[in-house]
Every structure is written in C-alpha cells, then in structure tokens.
PDB file of C-alpha atoms and ligand atoms in Angstrom:
ATOM      1  CA  MET R 275     -47.674 -16.028  11.516  1.00 94.00           C
ATOM      2  CA  LYS R 276     -49.690 -18.522  13.327  1.00 98.00           C
ATOM      3  CA  THR R 277     -47.626 -21.976  15.165  1.00 98.00           C
ATOM      4  CA  VAL R 278     -49.146 -25.211  15.751  1.00 98.00           C
ATOM      5  CA  ILE R 279     -47.136 -27.230  18.344  1.00 99.00           C
ATOM      6  CA  ILE R 280     -46.953 -30.940  18.222  1.00 99.00           C
ATOM      7  CA  PRO R 281     -45.064 -33.051  20.813  1.00 98.00           C
ATOM      8  CA  THR R 282     -44.503 -36.736  19.212  1.00 98.00           C
ATOM      9  CA  LEU R 283     -43.069 -40.011  20.821  1.00 97.00           C
ATOM     10  CA  ASN R 284     -43.758 -42.878  18.882  1.00 97.00           C
ATOM     11  CA  GLU R 285     -47.021 -41.213  16.914  1.00 98.00           C
ATOM     12  CA  GLU R 286     -45.890 -42.486  12.821  1.00 98.00           C
ATOM     13  CA  GLU R 287     -49.687 -43.663  12.926  1.00 98.00           C
ATOM     14  CA  ASN R 288     -50.788 -40.322  13.275  1.00 98.00           C
ATOM     15  CA  ILE R 289     -48.463 -37.829  12.832  1.00 98.00           C
ATOM     16  CA  GLY R 290     -49.050 -37.601   9.048  1.00 98.00           C
ATOM     17  CA  ASN R 291     -53.016 -37.494   9.354  1.00 98.00           C
ATOM     18  CA  LEU R 292     -52.644 -34.613  11.716  1.00 98.00           C
ATOM     19  CA  ILE R 293     -50.646 -32.653   9.657  1.00 98.00           C
ATOM     20  CA  ARG R 294     -52.917 -32.963   6.125  1.00 97.00           C
ATOM     21  CA  LEU R 295     -55.574 -31.739   8.425  1.00 98.00           C
ATOM     22  CA  ILE R 296     -54.070 -28.592  10.314  1.00 98.00           C
ATOM     23  CA  ILE R 297     -53.407 -27.771   6.810  1.00 96.00           C
ATOM     24  CA  GLN R 298     -56.656 -28.110   5.470  1.00 96.00           C
ATOM     25  CA  ASN R 299     -57.878 -26.286   8.450  1.00 97.00           C
ATOM     26  CA  LEU R 300     -55.795 -23.356   8.666  1.00 97.00           C
ATOM     27  CA  ASP R 301     -54.640 -20.704   5.786  1.00 87.00           C
ATOM     28  CA  SER R 302     -51.187 -22.878   4.483  1.00 84.00           C
ATOM     29  CA  ASP R 303     -49.292 -19.837   4.436  1.00 89.00           C
ATOM     30  CA  ASP R 304     -50.177 -18.266   7.281  1.00 92.00           C
ATOM     31  CA  VAL R 305     -49.349 -21.408   9.164  1.00 97.00           C
ATOM     32  CA  GLN R 306     -45.772 -22.981  10.358  1.00 98.00           C
ATOM     33  CA  VAL R 307     -45.735 -26.293  12.457  1.00 98.00           C
ATOM     34  CA  ILE R 308     -43.038 -27.207  14.717  1.00 98.00           C
ATOM     35  CA  VAL R 309     -43.050 -31.078  15.217  1.00 98.00           C
ATOM     36  CA  VAL R 310     -40.908 -31.757  18.521  1.00 98.00           C
ATOM     37  CA  ASP R 311     -39.769 -35.320  18.857  1.00 98.00           C
ATOM     38  CA  ASP R 312     -38.004 -37.096  21.748  1.00 98.00           C
ATOM     39  CA  ASN R 313     -36.161 -39.068  19.605  1.00 97.00           C
ATOM     40  CA  SER R 314     -38.823 -41.511  18.550  1.00 98.00           C
ATOM     41  CA  LYS R 315     -37.635 -45.279  17.140  1.00 97.00           C
ATOM     42  CA  ASP R 316     -40.571 -45.526  14.963  1.00 98.00           C
ATOM     43  CA  ARG R 317     -40.844 -43.822  11.430  1.00 98.00           C
ATOM     44  CA  THR R 318     -42.209 -40.483  12.707  1.00 98.00           C
ATOM     45  CA  HIS R 319     -38.987 -38.637  11.318  1.00 98.00           C
ATOM     46  CA  THR R 320     -39.374 -40.387   8.286  1.00 98.00           C
ATOM     47  CA  ILE R 321     -42.765 -38.924   7.894  1.00 98.00           C
ATOM     48  CA  VAL R 322     -42.732 -35.271   8.839  1.00 98.00           C
ATOM     49  CA  ARG R 323     -39.927 -35.013   6.804  1.00 98.00           C
ATOM     50  CA  GLY R 324     -41.891 -36.582   3.623  1.00 97.00           C
ATOM     51  CA  LEU R 325     -44.420 -33.825   4.089  1.00 97.00           C
ATOM     52  CA  GLN R 326     -41.681 -31.443   4.712  1.00 96.00           C
ATOM     53  CA  SER R 327     -41.628 -31.701   0.811  1.00 93.00           C
ATOM     54  CA  GLU R 328     -45.219 -30.925   0.253  1.00 92.00           C
ATOM     55  CA  TYR R 329     -45.367 -28.261   2.725  1.00 94.00           C
ATOM     56  CA  LYS R 330     -42.760 -26.180   3.462  1.00 92.00           C
ATOM     57  CA  GLY R 331     -44.122 -25.003   6.388  1.00 96.00           C
ATOM     58  CA  VAL R 332     -43.312 -28.099   8.746  1.00 98.00           C
ATOM     59  CA  SER R 333     -40.368 -28.178  11.099  1.00 98.00           C
ATOM     60  CA  LEU R 334     -38.984 -31.474  12.952  1.00 98.00           C
ATOM     61  CA  LEU R 335     -36.715 -31.033  16.135  1.00 98.00           C
ATOM     62  CA  ILE R 336     -35.513 -34.026  17.518  1.00 98.00           C
ATOM     63  CA  ARG R 337     -34.318 -34.144  21.109  1.00 98.00           C
ATOM     64  CA  THR R 338     -31.675 -37.098  21.636  1.00 97.00           C
ATOM     65  CA  LYS R 339     -31.489 -36.466  25.528  1.00 96.00           C
ATOM     66  CA  GLU R 340     -34.382 -35.499  26.835  1.00 95.00           C
ATOM     67  CA  ARG R 341     -37.889 -36.298  27.699  1.00 94.00           C
ATOM     68  CA  GLY R 342     -40.695 -35.036  28.720  1.00 94.00           C
ATOM     69  CA  LEU R 343     -43.908 -33.350  27.451  1.00 96.00           C
ATOM     70  CA  SER R 344     -43.573 -29.738  28.978  1.00 97.00           C
ATOM     71  CA  SER R 345     -40.179 -29.428  28.175  1.00 97.00           C
ATOM     72  CA  ALA R 346     -40.662 -30.374  24.539  1.00 98.00           C
ATOM     73  CA  VAL R 347     -43.189 -27.974  23.523  1.00 98.00           C
ATOM     74  CA  ARG R 348     -40.932 -25.030  25.831  1.00 98.00           C
ATOM     75  CA  HIS R 349     -37.843 -26.289  23.621  1.00 98.00           C
ATOM     76  CA  ALA R 350     -40.412 -25.451  20.658  1.00 98.00           C
ATOM     77  CA  ALA R 351     -41.465 -22.512  21.697  1.00 98.00           C
ATOM     78  CA  LYS R 352     -38.142 -21.178  22.400  1.00 98.00           C
ATOM     79  CA  HIS R 353     -37.502 -21.175  18.398  1.00 98.00           C
ATOM     80  CA  VAL R 354     -40.817 -19.551  17.340  1.00 98.00           C
ATOM     81  CA  THR R 355     -40.004 -15.764  16.328  1.00 97.00           C
ATOM     82  CA  GLU R 356     -43.530 -14.089  16.161  1.00 97.00           C
ATOM     83  CA  GLY R 357     -47.740 -14.597  16.490  1.00 98.00           C
ATOM     84  CA  SER R 358     -49.574 -16.805  18.273  1.00 98.00           C
ATOM     85  CA  VAL R 359     -49.120 -20.428  19.185  1.00 98.00           C
ATOM     86  CA  VAL R 360     -50.969 -23.495  19.693  1.00 99.00           C
ATOM     87  CA  VAL R 361     -50.117 -26.511  21.008  1.00 99.00           C
ATOM     88  CA  MET R 362     -52.139 -30.060  20.556  1.00 98.00           C
ATOM     89  CA  ASP R 363     -51.399 -33.399  21.202  1.00 98.00           C
ATOM     90  CA  ALA R 364     -50.536 -36.027  18.024  1.00 98.00           C
ATOM     91  CA  ASP R 365     -52.940 -38.666  18.347  1.00 97.00           C
ATOM     92  CA  LEU R 366     -55.492 -36.892  16.741  1.00 97.00           C
ATOM     93  CA  SER R 367     -57.522 -37.066  20.413  1.00 97.00           C
ATOM     94  CA  HIS R 368     -57.714 -32.661  19.450  1.00 98.00           C
ATOM     95  CA  HIS R 369     -58.967 -32.139  16.210  1.00 98.00           C
ATOM     96  CA  PRO R 370     -57.508 -29.553  13.954  1.00 98.00           C
ATOM     97  CA  GLN R 371     -61.545 -28.621  13.436  1.00 98.00           C
ATOM     98  CA  TYR R 372     -61.220 -25.835  16.178  1.00 98.00           C
ATOM     99  CA  LEU R 373     -58.108 -24.465  15.612  1.00 98.00           C
ATOM    100  CA  PRO R 374     -59.927 -21.550  13.685  1.00 98.00           C
ATOM    101  CA  ARG R 375     -61.941 -20.937  16.586  1.00 98.00           C
ATOM    102  CA  ILE R 376     -58.770 -21.156  19.195  1.00 98.00           C
ATOM    103  CA  PHE R 377     -56.817 -18.749  16.637  1.00 98.00           C
ATOM    104  CA  GLU R 378     -59.780 -16.435  16.298  1.00 98.00           C
ATOM    105  CA  LYS R 379     -60.070 -16.095  20.202  1.00 98.00           C
ATOM    106  CA  LEU R 380     -56.553 -15.403  20.401  1.00 98.00           C
ATOM    107  CA  ASP R 381     -57.034 -12.596  17.965  1.00 98.00           C
ATOM    108  CA  GLU R 382     -59.846 -11.202  20.273  1.00 98.00           C
ATOM    109  CA  GLY R 383     -57.158 -10.193  22.524  1.00 98.00           C
ATOM    110  CA  TYR R 384     -56.883 -13.387  24.880  1.00 98.00           C
ATOM    111  CA  ASP R 385     -53.663 -14.711  26.469  1.00 98.00           C
ATOM    112  CA  VAL R 386     -54.767 -18.193  26.800  1.00 99.00           C
ATOM    113  CA  VAL R 387     -57.700 -19.978  24.934  1.00 99.00           C
ATOM    114  CA  VAL R 388     -58.042 -23.714  26.110  1.00 98.00           C
ATOM    115  CA  GLY R 389     -59.461 -26.043  23.858  1.00 98.00           C
ATOM    116  CA  SER R 390     -61.779 -27.067  26.595  1.00 98.00           C
ATOM    117  CA  ARG R 391     -63.483 -30.688  27.127  1.00 98.00           C
ATOM    118  CA  TYR R 392     -65.505 -29.254  30.506  1.00 97.00           C
ATOM    119  CA  THR R 393     -67.062 -26.355  29.058  1.00 97.00           C
ATOM    120  CA  ALA R 394     -71.451 -26.980  28.028  1.00 94.00           C
ATOM    121  CA  GLU R 395     -70.372 -28.245  24.584  1.00 96.00           C
ATOM    122  CA  GLY R 396     -67.397 -29.999  24.605  1.00 97.00           C
ATOM    123  CA  GLY R 397     -67.063 -33.909  26.095  1.00 97.00           C
ATOM    124  CA  THR R 398     -65.193 -36.390  25.901  1.00 96.00           C
ATOM    125  CA  ALA R 399     -65.765 -39.536  23.142  1.00 95.00           C
ATOM    126  CA  GLY R 400     -64.856 -43.192  24.013  1.00 89.00           C
ATOM    127  CA  TRP R 401     -64.202 -42.580  27.865  1.00 90.00           C
ATOM    128  CA  PRO R 402     -65.577 -44.848  30.070  1.00 91.00           C
ATOM    129  CA  GLY R 403     -67.022 -43.314  33.488  1.00 92.00           C
ATOM    130  CA  SER R 404     -64.325 -44.283  35.165  1.00 92.00           C
ATOM    131  CA  ARG R 405     -61.299 -42.447  33.270  1.00 90.00           C
ATOM    132  CA  ILE R 406     -64.461 -39.227  32.894  1.00 92.00           C
ATOM    133  CA  ALA R 407     -65.033 -39.639  36.721  1.00 94.00           C
ATOM    134  CA  MET R 408     -61.038 -39.461  37.352  1.00 92.00           C
ATOM    135  CA  SER R 409     -60.685 -37.302  35.057  1.00 94.00           C
ATOM    136  CA  LYS R 410     -63.381 -34.686  36.429  1.00 95.00           C
ATOM    137  CA  ILE R 411     -61.756 -35.112  40.460  1.00 96.00           C
ATOM    138  CA  ALA R 412     -58.326 -34.769  39.547  1.00 96.00           C
ATOM    139  CA  THR R 413     -59.368 -31.581  37.635  1.00 97.00           C
ATOM    140  CA  MET R 414     -61.333 -30.669  40.540  1.00 98.00           C
ATOM    141  CA  ILE R 415     -58.603 -30.646  42.719  1.00 98.00           C
ATOM    142  CA  GLY R 416     -56.568 -28.747  41.176  1.00 97.00           C
ATOM    143  CA  ARG R 417     -59.048 -25.870  40.593  1.00 98.00           C
ATOM    144  CA  ILE R 418     -60.262 -25.681  44.025  1.00 98.00           C
ATOM    145  CA  LEU R 419     -57.040 -26.088  45.150  1.00 98.00           C
ATOM    146  CA  LEU R 420     -54.823 -23.302  43.197  1.00 98.00           C
ATOM    147  CA  ARG R 421     -58.169 -21.130  42.854  1.00 97.00           C
ATOM    148  CA  ILE R 422     -58.681 -21.520  38.803  1.00 98.00           C
ATOM    149  CA  LYS R 423     -61.720 -20.057  36.738  1.00 97.00           C
ATOM    150  CA  ILE R 424     -60.699 -22.341  33.646  1.00 98.00           C
ATOM    151  CA  ARG R 425     -63.068 -25.848  33.843  1.00 98.00           C
ATOM    152  CA  ASP R 426     -60.555 -27.530  31.806  1.00 98.00           C
ATOM    153  CA  PRO R 427     -56.680 -26.562  33.574  1.00 98.00           C
ATOM    154  CA  MET R 428     -55.736 -29.947  32.510  1.00 97.00           C
ATOM    155  CA  SER R 429     -56.042 -30.178  28.766  1.00 98.00           C
ATOM    156  CA  GLY R 430     -53.103 -30.396  26.483  1.00 98.00           C
ATOM    157  CA  PHE R 431     -54.841 -28.504  23.615  1.00 98.00           C
ATOM    158  CA  VAL R 432     -53.801 -24.613  24.518  1.00 98.00           C
ATOM    159  CA  GLY R 433     -53.286 -21.851  22.381  1.00 99.00           C
ATOM    160  CA  VAL R 434     -51.093 -18.954  23.526  1.00 99.00           C
ATOM    161  CA  LYS R 435     -51.189 -14.971  22.419  1.00 98.00           C
ATOM    162  CA  SER R 436     -47.264 -15.491  23.274  1.00 98.00           C
ATOM    163  CA  LYS R 437     -44.720 -18.103  22.681  1.00 98.00           C
ATOM    164  CA  ASP R 438     -43.083 -15.991  25.977  1.00 98.00           C
ATOM    165  CA  ILE R 439     -46.353 -17.538  28.089  1.00 98.00           C
ATOM    166  CA  LEU R 440     -45.186 -21.344  26.822  1.00 98.00           C
ATOM    167  CA  VAL R 441     -41.422 -20.648  27.457  1.00 98.00           C
ATOM    168  CA  HIS R 442     -41.655 -19.191  30.740  1.00 98.00           C
ATOM    169  CA  GLY R 443     -45.332 -20.171  31.952  1.00 97.00           C
ATOM    170  CA  SER R 444     -44.154 -23.419  33.055  1.00 96.00           C
ATOM    171  CA  VAL R 445     -40.948 -24.531  35.150  1.00 96.00           C
ATOM    172  CA  ASP R 446     -42.184 -28.004  37.025  1.00 95.00           C
ATOM    173  CA  ALA R 447     -44.615 -30.154  35.296  1.00 95.00           C
ATOM    174  CA  ASN R 448     -44.095 -32.781  33.293  1.00 92.00           C
ATOM    175  CA  TYR R 449     -46.988 -33.107  31.727  1.00 94.00           C
ATOM    176  CA  LYS R 450     -49.609 -30.417  32.640  1.00 96.00           C
ATOM    177  CA  PHE R 451     -48.076 -27.149  32.258  1.00 98.00           C
ATOM    178  CA  LEU R 452     -51.283 -25.425  31.309  1.00 98.00           C
ATOM    179  CA  ILE R 453     -52.565 -25.795  35.170  1.00 98.00           C
ATOM    180  CA  GLU R 454     -49.212 -24.783  36.234  1.00 98.00           C
ATOM    181  CA  THR R 455     -48.696 -21.788  33.754  1.00 98.00           C
ATOM    182  CA  LEU R 456     -52.459 -19.980  35.141  1.00 98.00           C
ATOM    183  CA  ALA R 457     -51.161 -20.454  38.806  1.00 98.00           C
ATOM    184  CA  ARG R 458     -47.874 -18.823  38.348  1.00 97.00           C
ATOM    185  CA  ASN R 459     -48.941 -16.087  36.391  1.00 97.00           C
ATOM    186  CA  ARG R 460     -52.769 -14.922  38.182  1.00 96.00           C
ATOM    187  CA  ASN R 461     -53.222 -11.605  35.274  1.00 96.00           C
ATOM    188  CA  LEU R 462     -53.895 -14.057  32.312  1.00 98.00           C
ATOM    189  CA  ARG R 463     -56.622 -13.056  30.299  1.00 98.00           C
ATOM    190  CA  ALA R 464     -57.922 -16.942  29.909  1.00 98.00           C
ATOM    191  CA  SER R 465     -61.011 -18.329  27.606  1.00 98.00           C
ATOM    192  CA  GLU R 466     -62.030 -20.994  26.498  1.00 98.00           C
ATOM    193  CA  VAL R 467     -63.693 -23.395  23.115  1.00 98.00           C
ATOM    194  CA  PRO R 468     -65.467 -26.737  23.468  1.00 98.00           C
ATOM    195  CA  ILE R 469     -63.620 -29.742  22.033  1.00 98.00           C
ATOM    196  CA  VAL R 470     -64.774 -33.301  22.493  1.00 98.00           C
ATOM    197  CA  PHE R 471     -62.046 -35.277  22.695  1.00 97.00           C
ATOM    198  CA  ARG R 472     -61.477 -38.313  20.837  1.00 96.00           C
ATOM    199  CA  ASP R 473     -59.257 -41.107  22.474  1.00 92.00           C
ATOM    200  CA  ARG R 474     -56.335 -42.173  20.683  1.00 91.00           C
ATOM    201  CA  GLU R 475     -56.754 -44.839  17.727  1.00 88.00           C
ATOM    202  CA  TYR R 476     -54.040 -45.467  17.164  1.00 93.00           C
ATOM    203  CA  GLY R 477     -50.871 -45.960  18.662  1.00 93.00           C
ATOM    204  CA  GLU R 478     -49.690 -45.903  22.634  1.00 86.00           C
ATOM    205  CA  SER R 479     -49.855 -43.586  25.315  1.00 84.00           C
ATOM    206  CA  LYS R 480     -47.128 -42.692  26.647  1.00 82.00           C
ATOM    207  CA  LEU R 481     -48.561 -41.079  29.856  1.00 78.00           C
ATOM    208  CA  GLY R 482     -49.338 -44.156  32.439  1.00 77.00           C
ATOM    209  CA  PRO R 483     -50.468 -44.409  35.862  1.00 80.00           C
ATOM    210  CA  LYS R 484     -47.135 -42.667  36.759  1.00 88.00           C
ATOM    211  CA  THR R 485     -48.892 -39.024  35.393  1.00 89.00           C
ATOM    212  CA  ILE R 486     -52.117 -38.658  38.247  1.00 89.00           C
ATOM    213  CA  LEU R 487     -49.605 -38.594  40.964  1.00 92.00           C
ATOM    214  CA  LEU R 488     -46.955 -36.355  39.194  1.00 94.00           C
ATOM    215  CA  TYR R 489     -50.060 -34.124  38.310  1.00 95.00           C
ATOM    216  CA  LEU R 490     -50.849 -34.066  42.006  1.00 95.00           C
ATOM    217  CA  ALA R 491     -47.827 -32.850  43.403  1.00 96.00           C
ATOM    218  CA  LEU R 492     -47.231 -30.680  41.054  1.00 97.00           C
ATOM    219  CA  VAL R 493     -50.714 -29.304  42.186  1.00 97.00           C
ATOM    220  CA  LEU R 494     -49.406 -29.703  46.136  1.00 97.00           C
ATOM    221  CA  LYS R 495     -45.583 -27.963  45.415  1.00 97.00           C
ATOM    222  CA  LEU R 496     -48.170 -25.247  44.050  1.00 97.00           C
ATOM    223  CA  VAL R 497     -49.867 -24.862  46.166  1.00 96.00           C
ATOM    224  CA  THR R 498     -47.157 -24.346  48.232  1.00 94.00           C
ATOM    225  CA  SER R 499     -45.212 -22.163  47.032  1.00 89.00           C
ATOM    226  CA  HIS R 500     -47.860 -20.065  46.725  1.00 71.00           C
TER     227      HIS R 500
HETATM  228  N1  GTP T 696     -41.687 -34.965  22.582  1.00 85.85           N
HETATM  229  C1  GTP T 696     -41.827 -35.704  23.614  1.00 85.85           C
HETATM  230  N2  GTP T 696     -44.187 -35.388  23.273  1.00 85.85           N
HETATM  231  C2  GTP T 696     -44.266 -36.208  24.235  1.00 85.85           C
HETATM  232  C3  GTP T 696     -43.913 -37.083  25.280  1.00 85.85           C
HETATM  233  N3  GTP T 696     -44.744 -38.237  26.020  1.00 85.85           N
HETATM  234  C4  GTP T 696     -45.801 -37.556  25.232  1.00 85.85           C
HETATM  235  N4  GTP T 696     -45.533 -36.616  24.240  1.00 85.85           N
HETATM  236  C5  GTP T 696     -46.823 -36.677  23.666  1.00 85.85           C
HETATM  237  O1  GTP T 696     -47.907 -35.765  23.876  1.00 85.85           O
HETATM  238  C6  GTP T 696     -48.873 -35.992  23.513  1.00 85.85           C
HETATM  239  C7  GTP T 696     -49.831 -36.316  24.887  1.00 85.85           C
HETATM  240  O2  GTP T 696     -49.884 -37.538  25.031  1.00 85.85           O
HETATM  241  P1  GTP T 696     -50.430 -38.751  24.857  1.00 85.85           P
HETATM  242  O3  GTP T 696     -49.377 -40.833  25.282  1.00 85.85           O
HETATM  243  O4  GTP T 696     -51.398 -39.112  24.120  1.00 85.85           O
HETATM  244  O5  GTP T 696     -51.514 -38.755  26.340  1.00 85.85           O
HETATM  245  P2  GTP T 696     -52.371 -39.048  26.625  1.00 85.85           P
HETATM  246  O6  GTP T 696     -53.824 -38.140  25.629  1.00 85.85           O
HETATM  247  O7  GTP T 696     -52.733 -38.583  27.911  1.00 85.85           O
HETATM  248  O8  GTP T 696     -52.685 -40.932  26.148  1.00 85.85           O
HETATM  249  P3  GTP T 696     -53.937 -41.426  25.468  1.00 85.85           P
HETATM  250  O9  GTP T 696     -55.141 -41.444  26.061  1.00 85.85           O
HETATM  251  O10 GTP T 696     -53.167 -42.614  25.233  1.00 85.85           O
HETATM  252  O11 GTP T 696     -53.599 -40.605  24.350  1.00 85.85           O
HETATM  253  C8  GTP T 696     -48.526 -36.943  22.446  1.00 85.85           C
HETATM  254  O12 GTP T 696     -49.074 -36.314  20.986  1.00 85.85           O
HETATM  255  C9  GTP T 696     -47.490 -37.784  22.629  1.00 85.85           C
HETATM  256  O13 GTP T 696     -46.835 -38.569  21.389  1.00 85.85           O
HETATM  257  C10 GTP T 696     -42.282 -37.076  25.711  1.00 85.85           C
HETATM  258  O14 GTP T 696     -41.699 -37.193  26.663  1.00 85.85           O
HETATM  259  N5  GTP T 696     -41.993 -35.654  24.922  1.00 85.85           N
HETATM  260 MG1   MG T 697     -53.373 -39.114  23.845  1.00 85.85          MG
END
C-alpha cells in the first residue's frame, strides 16, 4: 500500500483537483490519501468528504487544537500501517505526475526520496529572480552548515520508505521537516527526483516572512546540537 499525506489549511480551491490527479497518476486500489487539516474554515472538509464517496482510499484527519505543517505530517504518519509514504503540498505546487517516480525509487530501496527543484532537470516556474535567489541562499546555508548532500533539503515534496522516518525524524521543525530529518539521521539513504515546482495559482500562502527566520533558527539549533 502506498500513502500520500497532504497537510491542509484552507485549500478549498486546490484539494479536490489534487486528489483527482493523485488517483489518475497512481493505481487507485493501491493508494490511500490522508488529508491532515488544521481546522480549515473554508470548504476543504466538505470537498474531501465529498470525494470519499468516489474514492474509498481517502481519509480526513482534523486537528482542532494544534497548528503547524511538520506536526500535522507527524500526526498523519502515525495513522499509516504499512508501506511507503509521500508528503506533498495541497496547492498543486507539487504535481502528482512525479509520484510514480518517487514511489519507484522508494521501492528500489532508498529511505528518503526528495522531489527536488535544484537538480539538473528540476526547477521553479513563475518565481521572480529575487525569490529564487532567497531560496537558493537559504538552501546553501543549510547544506553547508549541516553537511547535507541532497540539493533541495528545503523541499516539502518528500517520500519515505517507512512512516517511522516521519514520526521520529523531526522534532523541532515547524515547517522544514526534511532538513531536520536528514541532519538528525545521517545514515538514511537519500535520493532526488527532479520536479518543476509551480507557484500556487489559488488560495493564500500560509507561510509568511517569519518562515525564513524559523528556518534559520532551526539550522542554528541543529548545528549546535551536533
Ligand atoms: N495542516 C496544516 N497544513 C498547513 C499548515 N501550514 C501550511 N499548511 C499546508 O502546507 C502546504 C504548504 O503551505 P503553503 O502555504 O503552500 O507554503 P508555501 O508553498 O511556502 O507558500 P506558497 O508559495 O504561497 O504556496 C499547503 O498544503 C498548506 O495548506 C498548518 O499549520 N497545518
Ligand atoms: Mg505552496
């Protein structure tokens, strides 16, 4: 069984299309989709519940007291019983067309497979130069300070061989759980699949300018604790 975990916060414009595309790109009998939502106030729940009558493998977890992407992912991972798991954003920035290749690489034996913007055929579509530069500088800081080989450790498109890597891999990250997982678990076999990251078309970003500070604080904490 393959699992796709999607953390959501007010993603009514995107979640329906995303789930349909996931089912189109993977064998629907062999995939379960877990939407983990932090009490969205829009129609996200209604749309997911509507799809549950069409696709039996779709489940919805709602957290009412907690917030945060990384802890939402950990929460959902605890509900997985077996098989490999991919985490992806709800806003179609991570296209489901890449899922078969990510699951294939996990089947080949990698512990972690990253949907990567910074490999030869990967990239970002619709980003201004300033955002590319910011992202690349932040990535470089993390890679150098934490000695990480993966070229896109800030990616949120992440496959793991076992849910345990998600449940135990990151404890501090609010958002960038991959870089923490790689920094804390040096013996994980990791690989990358090129992806073209598309900017969200609908809905609002949940992550403000504070995200970069939280990321730098996380890197600093990881540097000093190793
Ligand atoms: N459950 C949960 N999901 C979250 C939370 N914050 C963000 N998300 C989801 O995590 C994913 C990534 O968040 P985005 O807002 O797209 O972050 P981003 O890609 O850096 O920002 P954009 O450039 O605007 O897309 C999306 O699917 C969000 O709905 C949260 O606190 N809880
Ligand atoms: Mg996004």
